[in-house]
Coordinates of C-alpha atoms in Angstrom, one line a residue:
M1 CA -17.9 1.1 -3.9
D2 CA -19.1 4.6 -5.0
F3 CA -17.1 5.6 -8.0
A4 CA -18.5 9.2 -8.2
P5 CA -15.8 10.7 -5.9
V6 CA -13.0 8.9 -7.9
I7 CA -14.4 10.4 -11.2
E8 CA -14.6 13.8 -9.5
G9 CA -10.8 13.4 -8.5
F10 CA -9.9 13.1 -12.2
S11 CA -11.9 16.3 -12.9
V12 CA -9.5 17.9 -10.1
V13 CA -6.2 16.7 -11.4
L14 CA -7.1 17.5 -15.0
E15 CA -7.4 21.2 -14.2
P16 CA -4.4 23.0 -16.1
M17 CA -2.6 24.2 -12.9
N18 CA -2.8 20.8 -11.2
L19 CA -1.5 19.0 -14.4
L20 CA 1.4 21.6 -14.5
F21 CA 2.3 21.0 -10.9
C22 CA 2.1 17.3 -11.4
L23 CA 4.6 17.6 -14.3
V24 CA 7.0 20.0 -12.3
G25 CA 6.9 17.6 -9.4
V26 CA 7.8 14.5 -11.5
L27 CA 10.6 16.4 -13.4
V28 CA 12.1 17.9 -10.0
G29 CA 11.8 14.4 -8.3
M30 CA 13.8 12.7 -11.2
V31 CA 16.3 15.4 -11.3
I32 CA 16.9 15.4 -7.5
G33 CA 16.8 11.5 -7.6
V34 CA 19.9 11.7 -10.3
L35 CA 21.9 13.9 -7.6
P36 CA 23.4 11.4 -5.2
G37 CA 22.6 12.2 -1.5
L38 CA 19.9 14.7 -1.4
G39 CA 16.8 12.5 -1.6
Q40 CA 13.1 13.0 -1.7
A41 CA 12.7 13.7 1.9
A42 CA 15.3 16.5 1.9
T43 CA 13.9 17.9 -1.4
I44 CA 10.3 18.0 -0.1
A45 CA 11.4 19.6 3.3
I46 CA 13.4 22.3 1.5
L47 CA 10.6 23.0 -0.8
L48 CA 7.8 23.3 1.9
P49 CA 8.0 26.9 2.4
L50 CA 7.4 27.4 -1.3
T51 CA 4.0 25.7 -1.1
Y52 CA 2.5 28.2 1.4
G53 CA 0.8 30.2 -1.1
M54 CA -0.3 27.4 -3.3
E55 CA -3.7 25.7 -3.4
P56 CA -3.6 22.6 -1.2
V57 CA -4.4 20.1 -3.8
S58 CA -1.7 21.7 -6.2
A59 CA 0.9 21.5 -3.4
I60 CA 0.3 18.0 -2.4
I61 CA 0.2 16.7 -6.0
M62 CA 3.5 18.5 -6.7
L63 CA 5.1 17.0 -3.6
A64 CA 3.7 13.5 -4.4
G65 CA 5.4 13.8 -7.9
I66 CA 8.7 14.6 -6.3
F67 CA 8.4 11.5 -4.2
Y68 CA 7.7 8.8 -6.9
G69 CA 9.7 10.7 -9.6
G70 CA 12.8 10.7 -7.3
I71 CA 12.5 6.9 -6.7
Y72 CA 13.3 6.4 -10.5
G73 CA 15.8 9.2 -10.7
G74 CA 17.9 7.2 -8.2
T75 CA 18.1 4.3 -10.6
V76 CA 20.3 6.5 -13.2
T77 CA 23.1 6.9 -10.8
A78 CA 22.9 3.5 -9.5
V79 CA 23.3 2.0 -13.0
L80 CA 25.8 4.4 -14.5
L81 CA 27.9 5.1 -11.4
N82 CA 27.2 2.4 -8.8
I83 CA 26.1 5.6 -6.5
P84 CA 22.4 5.1 -5.5
G85 CA 20.6 8.5 -5.7
E86 CA 18.2 7.1 -3.3
T87 CA 18.7 4.4 -0.7
S88 CA 16.1 2.3 -2.4
S89 CA 18.2 2.2 -5.5
A90 CA 21.1 0.5 -3.7
I91 CA 19.6 -2.9 -4.5
T92 CA 19.2 -1.8 -8.2
A93 CA 22.9 -1.0 -8.3
I94 CA 23.8 -4.7 -7.3
E95 CA 22.7 -5.9 -10.8
G96 CA 22.4 -2.5 -12.7
Y97 CA 26.0 -1.4 -12.4
P98 CA 27.3 -4.9 -13.7
M99 CA 24.9 -4.7 -16.5
G100 CA 26.3 -1.4 -17.4
K101 CA 30.0 -2.6 -17.4
K102 CA 28.7 -5.4 -19.9
G103 CA 27.4 -2.7 -22.1
Q104 CA 23.8 -3.1 -21.2
A105 CA 23.3 0.1 -19.2
G106 CA 20.5 1.4 -21.5
K107 CA 18.7 -1.8 -21.2
A108 CA 18.9 -1.6 -17.4
L109 CA 17.6 2.0 -17.4
G110 CA 14.8 1.1 -19.9
I111 CA 13.6 -1.9 -17.9
G112 CA 13.9 0.1 -14.8
A113 CA 11.4 2.8 -16.2
I114 CA 9.0 0.1 -17.4
A115 CA 9.1 -1.6 -14.0
S116 CA 8.6 1.7 -12.2
F117 CA 5.6 2.5 -14.3
I118 CA 4.0 -0.9 -13.8
G119 CA 4.8 -1.1 -10.2
G120 CA 3.4 2.3 -9.5
T121 CA 0.3 1.5 -11.6
I122 CA -0.4 -1.6 -9.9
S123 CA -0.2 0.1 -6.3
I124 CA -2.4 3.0 -7.5
V125 CA -5.3 0.5 -8.7
A126 CA -5.0 -1.4 -5.5
L127 CA -5.0 1.9 -3.5
T128 CA -8.1 3.1 -5.3
F129 CA -10.0 0.1 -3.9
V130 CA -8.3 -0.5 -0.5
A131 CA -8.0 3.1 0.9
P132 CA -11.8 3.6 1.2
I133 CA -11.9 0.3 3.1
V134 CA -9.2 1.4 5.4
S135 CA -10.8 4.7 6.0
G136 CA -14.1 3.2 6.7
W137 CA -12.6 0.8 9.3
A138 CA -10.6 3.5 10.8
L139 CA -13.7 5.7 11.5
R140 CA -14.3 3.3 14.5
F141 CA -11.0 4.4 16.0
G142 CA -11.0 6.3 19.2
P143 CA -8.1 7.8 21.4
P144 CA -7.3 4.3 22.7
E145 CA -7.0 2.8 19.1
Y146 CA -5.0 5.8 17.8
A147 CA -2.6 5.7 20.8
A148 CA -1.9 2.0 20.2
L149 CA -1.5 2.3 16.5
T150 CA 0.9 5.3 16.9
L151 CA 2.9 3.3 19.5
L152 CA 3.0 0.4 16.9
G153 CA 4.1 2.6 14.3
I154 CA 7.0 4.0 16.3
L155 CA 8.2 0.6 17.2
L156 CA 8.0 -0.7 13.6
V157 CA 10.0 2.3 12.3
A158 CA 12.7 1.6 14.8
T159 CA 12.6 -2.0 14.2
I160 CA 12.7 -2.0 10.4
S161 CA 15.1 1.1 10.3
N162 CA 18.4 0.9 8.5
G163 CA 21.4 0.2 10.6
S164 CA 21.6 -0.8 14.4
R165 CA 18.2 -1.4 16.0
V166 CA 19.5 0.1 19.3
K167 CA 20.6 3.2 17.5
A168 CA 17.2 3.4 15.9
F169 CA 15.5 3.2 19.2
I170 CA 17.6 5.9 20.8
A171 CA 17.0 8.2 17.8
A172 CA 13.3 7.5 18.1
T173 CA 13.4 8.3 21.8
F174 CA 15.1 11.6 21.0
G175 CA 12.4 12.4 18.6
L176 CA 9.6 11.7 21.3
L177 CA 11.5 13.9 23.6
L178 CA 11.5 16.8 21.2
A179 CA 7.7 16.3 20.6
V180 CA 7.0 17.4 24.3
V181 CA 8.9 20.7 24.1
G182 CA 6.6 23.7 24.6
R183 CA 3.2 24.5 26.1
D184 CA 1.2 21.5 27.4
G185 CA -2.0 21.2 25.3
F186 CA -4.0 20.0 28.4
T187 CA -2.7 22.2 31.3
G188 CA -1.0 25.1 29.6
E189 CA 2.2 24.6 31.7
M190 CA 5.6 25.3 29.8
R191 CA 7.9 22.0 29.4
Y192 CA 11.5 21.9 28.6
T193 CA 11.7 25.4 27.1
A194 CA 14.4 26.7 29.4
G195 CA 12.5 29.9 29.8
S196 CA 12.6 30.6 26.0
L197 CA 9.6 32.2 24.6
E198 CA 10.7 31.1 21.2
L199 CA 9.9 27.5 22.3
A200 CA 6.7 28.3 23.9
D201 CA 4.8 26.7 21.1
G202 CA 7.2 23.9 20.7
L203 CA 9.6 23.0 17.9
Q204 CA 8.2 23.2 14.4
F205 CA 8.4 20.2 12.1
V206 CA 9.5 22.0 8.9
P207 CA 12.9 23.6 10.2
I208 CA 13.6 20.2 11.9
A209 CA 12.9 18.3 8.6
M210 CA 14.9 20.8 6.7
G211 CA 17.9 20.5 9.0
V212 CA 17.9 16.7 9.5
F213 CA 17.3 15.9 5.9
G214 CA 18.4 19.0 3.9
L215 CA 21.4 20.4 5.7
T216 CA 22.7 17.1 6.9
E217 CA 22.8 15.8 3.2
I218 CA 24.7 19.0 2.1
L219 CA 27.3 18.6 4.7
Y220 CA 27.6 14.9 4.1
A221 CA 28.0 15.4 0.4
L222 CA 30.7 18.1 0.8
E223 CA 32.7 15.7 3.0
R224 CA 32.6 13.1 0.4
R225 CA 33.4 15.3 -2.6
H226 CA 37.2 14.3 -2.6
L227 CA 36.5 10.6 -2.6
P228 CA 37.3 8.8 -5.9
Q229 CA 34.4 8.6 -8.3
P230 CA 33.7 5.3 -9.7
L231 CA 33.9 4.7 -13.6
R232 CA 30.8 5.9 -15.5
V233 CA 29.6 3.3 -17.9
K234 CA 28.2 4.3 -21.4
V235 CA 24.6 4.3 -22.2
D236 CA 23.6 2.1 -25.2
K237 CA 20.2 1.3 -26.7
V238 CA 17.7 2.0 -24.1
L239 CA 14.6 0.1 -25.1
P240 CA 14.7 -3.8 -23.9
T241 CA 14.0 -6.5 -26.2
K242 CA 11.0 -8.8 -26.0
A243 CA 13.0 -11.5 -24.6
D244 CA 14.1 -8.9 -21.7
L245 CA 10.5 -8.1 -21.2
K246 CA 9.5 -11.8 -21.0
Q247 CA 12.3 -12.5 -18.6
S248 CA 11.2 -9.6 -16.5
A249 CA 7.5 -10.3 -16.4
G250 CA 7.4 -12.5 -13.4
P251 CA 9.7 -10.3 -11.3
I252 CA 7.7 -7.3 -12.1
A253 CA 4.4 -9.1 -11.1
R254 CA 6.0 -10.2 -7.8
G255 CA 7.7 -7.0 -7.1
G256 CA 4.3 -5.0 -7.5
L257 CA 2.6 -7.1 -4.9
I258 CA 5.5 -7.2 -2.5
G259 CA 5.9 -3.5 -2.8
F260 CA 2.2 -2.7 -2.3
F261 CA 1.9 -4.7 0.9
L262 CA 5.3 -3.7 2.5
G263 CA 4.5 0.0 1.6
L264 CA 1.5 -0.1 4.1
L265 CA 3.7 -1.0 7.1
P266 CA 5.2 1.8 9.1
G267 CA 9.0 1.7 8.5
G268 CA 8.6 -0.7 5.3
G269 CA 8.7 1.7 2.4
A270 CA 10.7 1.5 -0.9
T271 CA 14.1 0.4 0.5
V272 CA 12.6 -2.7 2.4
S273 CA 10.4 -3.5 -0.6
A274 CA 13.5 -3.4 -3.0
M275 CA 15.5 -5.7 -0.8
V276 CA 12.6 -8.3 -0.2
S277 CA 11.9 -8.3 -4.0
Y278 CA 15.6 -8.8 -4.9
G279 CA 15.9 -11.6 -2.3
T280 CA 12.8 -13.3 -3.7
E281 CA 14.0 -13.2 -7.2
K282 CA 17.3 -14.6 -6.2
R283 CA 15.8 -17.5 -4.4
L284 CA 13.4 -18.4 -7.3
A285 CA 16.0 -18.1 -10.0
K286 CA 17.1 -21.3 -11.7
D287 CA 20.5 -20.1 -11.7
P288 CA 21.3 -17.9 -8.7
S289 CA 25.0 -17.6 -9.6
R290 CA 23.9 -15.0 -12.3
F291 CA 22.9 -12.6 -9.6
G292 CA 25.5 -10.0 -8.7
K293 CA 26.9 -10.1 -12.3
G294 CA 24.1 -8.4 -14.2
A295 CA 20.8 -10.3 -13.9
I296 CA 18.1 -8.2 -15.4
E297 CA 15.4 -9.7 -12.9
G298 CA 17.5 -8.1 -10.2
V299 CA 16.7 -4.7 -11.6
A300 CA 13.0 -5.4 -12.7
G301 CA 11.9 -6.7 -9.4
P302 CA 13.3 -4.1 -6.9
E303 CA 12.4 -1.2 -9.3
T304 CA 8.7 -2.5 -9.4
G305 CA 8.7 -3.1 -5.6
N306 CA 10.1 0.3 -4.6
N307 CA 7.6 2.4 -6.8
A308 CA 4.8 0.2 -5.7
A309 CA 5.7 0.8 -2.0
A310 CA 6.2 4.6 -2.7
T311 CA 2.6 4.7 -3.7
S312 CA 1.0 2.4 -1.2
S313 CA 2.7 4.4 1.7
F314 CA 0.0 7.1 1.0
I315 CA -2.7 4.7 2.3
P316 CA -1.8 4.9 6.0
L317 CA -0.9 8.7 5.7
L318 CA -4.2 9.7 4.1
T319 CA -6.6 7.3 5.7
L320 CA -5.0 6.8 9.3
G321 CA -2.9 9.9 9.6
I322 CA 0.2 7.7 10.3
P323 CA 3.3 8.4 8.0
A324 CA 4.9 5.0 7.0
N325 CA 8.4 6.4 6.4
A326 CA 10.4 9.5 6.5
T327 CA 9.2 11.1 3.4
M328 CA 5.6 10.5 4.3
A329 CA 6.4 12.2 7.6
V330 CA 7.5 15.3 5.6
M331 CA 4.2 14.9 3.5
F332 CA 2.2 14.8 6.8
G333 CA 3.9 18.1 7.7
A334 CA 3.0 19.5 4.4
L335 CA -0.6 18.5 4.8
M336 CA -0.7 20.1 8.2
L337 CA 0.7 23.3 7.0
Q338 CA -2.0 23.5 4.2
G339 CA -4.7 23.1 7.0
I340 CA -5.5 19.5 6.1
T341 CA -5.7 16.9 8.8
P342 CA -4.9 13.4 7.4
G343 CA -7.1 10.7 8.8
P344 CA -10.3 8.7 8.1
Q345 CA -12.5 11.8 7.8
L346 CA -10.4 13.1 4.9
V347 CA -12.0 10.7 2.3
S348 CA -15.6 11.8 3.2
E349 CA -15.0 15.5 4.1
D350 CA -12.6 16.5 1.3
P351 CA -13.0 13.8 -1.4
G352 CA -11.9 16.3 -4.0
L353 CA -8.4 16.6 -2.5
F354 CA -8.2 13.0 -1.5
W355 CA -9.0 11.5 -5.0
G356 CA -7.3 14.4 -6.8
V357 CA -4.0 13.4 -5.1
I358 CA -4.6 9.7 -5.8
N359 CA -5.6 10.0 -9.4
S360 CA -2.7 12.5 -10.0
M361 CA -0.4 9.5 -9.5
Y362 CA -1.9 7.7 -12.6
L363 CA -1.0 10.7 -14.8
G364 CA 2.3 11.1 -12.9
N365 CA 3.3 7.7 -13.6
I366 CA 2.4 8.2 -17.4
I367 CA 4.6 11.3 -17.4
L368 CA 7.4 9.4 -15.7
I369 CA 7.7 6.7 -18.4
V370 CA 7.3 9.2 -21.2
L371 CA 10.0 11.5 -19.9
S372 CA 12.5 9.0 -18.3
I373 CA 13.9 7.4 -21.5
P374 CA 14.2 10.5 -23.6
L375 CA 15.9 12.5 -20.8
I376 CA 18.6 10.0 -19.8
G377 CA 21.1 12.0 -21.7
L378 CA 20.1 15.1 -19.8
F379 CA 20.4 13.2 -16.5
V380 CA 23.9 12.0 -17.5
K381 CA 24.9 15.6 -18.0
I382 CA 23.5 16.6 -14.5
L383 CA 25.9 14.1 -13.0
D384 CA 28.7 16.4 -14.1
V385 CA 27.5 19.3 -11.9
P386 CA 30.0 19.6 -9.0
S387 CA 28.7 19.5 -5.4
T388 CA 30.7 22.8 -4.6
I389 CA 28.2 24.5 -6.9
L390 CA 25.0 22.7 -5.8
A391 CA 25.7 22.8 -2.1
P392 CA 25.7 26.6 -1.7
I393 CA 22.6 27.1 -3.9
T394 CA 20.8 24.5 -1.8
L395 CA 22.0 26.0 1.5
M396 CA 20.8 29.4 0.3
I397 CA 17.4 28.0 -0.5
V398 CA 17.2 26.2 2.8
C399 CA 18.0 29.5 4.9
I400 CA 15.5 31.5 2.9
G401 CA 12.9 28.9 3.3
A402 CA 13.4 28.4 7.1
Y403 CA 13.1 32.1 7.6
T404 CA 9.9 32.5 5.6
I405 CA 8.1 30.0 7.8
N406 CA 7.4 32.6 10.6
N407 CA 9.7 35.5 9.4
R408 CA 12.0 34.7 12.4
F409 CA 15.8 34.1 12.4
F410 CA 15.1 31.5 15.2
E411 CA 13.9 28.9 12.6
V412 CA 17.2 29.3 10.7
L413 CA 19.0 28.6 13.8
V414 CA 17.0 25.4 14.4
V415 CA 17.7 24.4 10.8
V416 CA 21.4 24.8 11.5
A417 CA 21.3 23.0 15.0
F418 CA 19.5 20.0 13.5
G419 CA 21.6 20.0 10.3
V420 CA 24.7 19.5 12.8
I421 CA 22.9 16.9 14.8
G422 CA 21.8 15.0 11.7
Y423 CA 25.3 15.1 10.3
L424 CA 26.8 13.8 13.7
M425 CA 24.0 11.0 13.7
K426 CA 25.0 9.9 10.3
K427 CA 28.7 10.0 11.2
M428 CA 28.1 7.9 14.2
G429 CA 25.9 5.3 12.3
F430 CA 22.3 6.7 13.5
D431 CA 19.5 6.7 10.9
P432 CA 17.9 10.3 11.3
A433 CA 14.5 8.9 9.8
P434 CA 13.4 7.5 13.3
L435 CA 14.0 10.7 14.9
V436 CA 11.7 12.7 12.5
L437 CA 9.0 9.9 12.5
A438 CA 8.9 9.8 16.3
F439 CA 8.7 13.6 16.5
V440 CA 5.7 13.7 14.1
L441 CA 4.0 10.7 15.9
G442 CA 5.0 11.9 19.4
S443 CA 2.3 14.7 19.7
L444 CA -0.4 12.1 18.4
L445 CA 0.8 9.5 20.8
E446 CA 0.7 12.0 23.9
D447 CA -2.7 13.4 22.9
N448 CA -4.4 10.2 22.3
F449 CA -2.9 8.5 25.3
R450 CA -4.1 11.3 27.7
R451 CA -7.4 11.3 26.2
S452 CA -7.6 7.6 26.8
L453 CA -6.6 8.1 30.3
M454 CA -9.4 10.8 30.8
M455 CA -11.9 8.3 29.1
F456 CA -10.9 5.5 31.4
Q457 CA -10.7 7.9 34.6
G458 CA -7.1 6.7 35.1
D459 CA -7.9 3.0 35.0
V460 CA -5.8 1.6 32.1
T461 CA -7.3 -1.8 32.5
Q462 CA -10.5 -0.5 30.7
V463 CA -8.6 -0.8 27.4
T464 CA -9.8 -4.4 27.4
N465 CA -13.2 -3.0 26.4
H466 CA -11.7 -1.8 23.2
P467 CA -10.8 -4.9 21.1
I468 CA -9.1 -3.1 18.2
A469 CA -6.7 -1.3 20.6
V470 CA -6.0 -4.6 22.4
T471 CA -5.2 -6.4 19.1
I472 CA -2.8 -3.5 18.1
L473 CA -1.1 -3.7 21.6
V474 CA -0.8 -7.5 21.2
L475 CA 1.0 -7.0 17.8
F476 CA 3.2 -4.3 19.5
V477 CA 4.3 -7.0 22.0
L478 CA 4.9 -9.6 19.3
V479 CA 7.0 -7.1 17.2
L480 CA 9.0 -6.2 20.4
L481 CA 9.5 -9.7 21.8
V482 CA 9.7 -12.0 18.8
P483 CA 13.2 -10.8 17.5
L484 CA 14.4 -11.0 21.1
V485 CA 13.2 -14.7 21.6
L486 CA 14.5 -15.6 18.1
K487 CA 17.9 -14.2 19.1
L488 CA 17.9 -16.1 22.3
V489 CA 16.9 -19.4 20.6
L490 CA 19.4 -19.1 17.7
G491 CA 22.1 -18.1 20.4
K492 CA 21.6 -21.4 22.4
K493 CA 21.9 -23.4 19.2
G494 CA 25.4 -21.9 18.8
P495 CA 27.3 -21.0 15.4
A496 CA 26.0 -24.0 13.5
R497 CA 26.2 -22.2 10.3
S498 CA 29.2 -20.0 10.5
V499 CA 30.1 -20.5 7.0
V500 CA 27.6 -19.3 4.4
S501 CA 27.7 -20.7 0.9
A502 CA 28.0 -18.6 -2.2
D503 CA 24.5 -19.3 -3.3
E504 CA 23.2 -18.3 0.2
E505 CA 25.2 -15.1 0.4
P506 CA 23.0 -12.1 1.3
A507 CA 22.4 -9.5 -1.5
S508 CA 24.1 -6.8 0.4
G509 CA 27.2 -8.9 0.5
R510 CA 27.7 -8.6 -3.3
R511 CA 28.0 -4.9 -3.4

């Protein structure tokens, strides 16, 4: 491996402005993570219009800092209030809040910060070596391979999504339909515009993301403002002891590996990694009955896993042009707005940007651990800010940002429309993430599929001459059919295990 571009990337990120934006991104991410409900995807979507005048490297470094900074910020409310600021922190709350009730909140936050740092660092080191390999491999991709990979990505997102799988498929289908609105890129024909010139160029990603993530979360938070708040626990001594670190060493190592590999998968991401890490530690524990009552391993493992996954999810985005989760979909939109096309050519054509963003994560993780423990007192005070103050401010930023996209009121209407759609989806149990991911991937799928048909002159059987595409399509069929087959087989066996023992109870059942 040639390390010259890697070293060049450090020179990029060490420029004063890039360092400043890295610091700003991490701080904003941590603060947003502390505020329950808003999340990184919503924050990045809301701030996208502010990046228009920025240098591309600075903008992406800042947005990346918001992403992994928000992962740790969600831990604070998970431990102190049993309200996860991020969905990935819901697993941390299972053990973190009971630790807080036992007077060990500081210890839980401290081990969470250390685990986040180690998990992110493990993933960045692995990313440095793996990303060029994946990019080099992806250079052999043509339209058939990209069409198959995009199709697999959409399926994995819908399969691994939170909630009902059927509802996830419906949301993904809706996203695919939205992607074909506007002028046909091959024939120039108008599609599904209802005669509106505003839709001639199709729906824009930014207002959809701002609506589905930003405005939806504002409406949802306002609806829940009258709900009784859980008892806040006090923060004691933050730094964990040597015994705590020794007890957490194994979970941190396993969580880093689990998070890195699951972060590569479309639909995987921080939440799935945290769940798998927690389940692994519970199965490996000598005394599983401790879990659910404040086991420090149940904080260390998931916190390492979710941060490792947050970092490794940049690999499919930057090297393949495939966003692995909802936040990466927003990052994809940010790259496109800056005139950057994610994909295998990015590593060779713009190494300064690629390695500048990657290496900024090293410094961002250092900033994260340096600031996280001293700022815990500030984060606790932020929790006192009522949603009735935060919501109007956020709404104003959303509307101004939407208008500045093209200086048209139409984008504001799109934000409002998709904010209402996203709110109704959440009320009915639909996860909005598959909709946004399918919308982003939909145009890629259509373009590459139609180019493939042109290559094959309409004969789809010629795909057999492309072994990589065939392999990906076989994986697609397996992912689609295996769960159905397992369900049929288990259904025939009957309810042999209708009663689950306490030791085998799923982690989600203890909350």
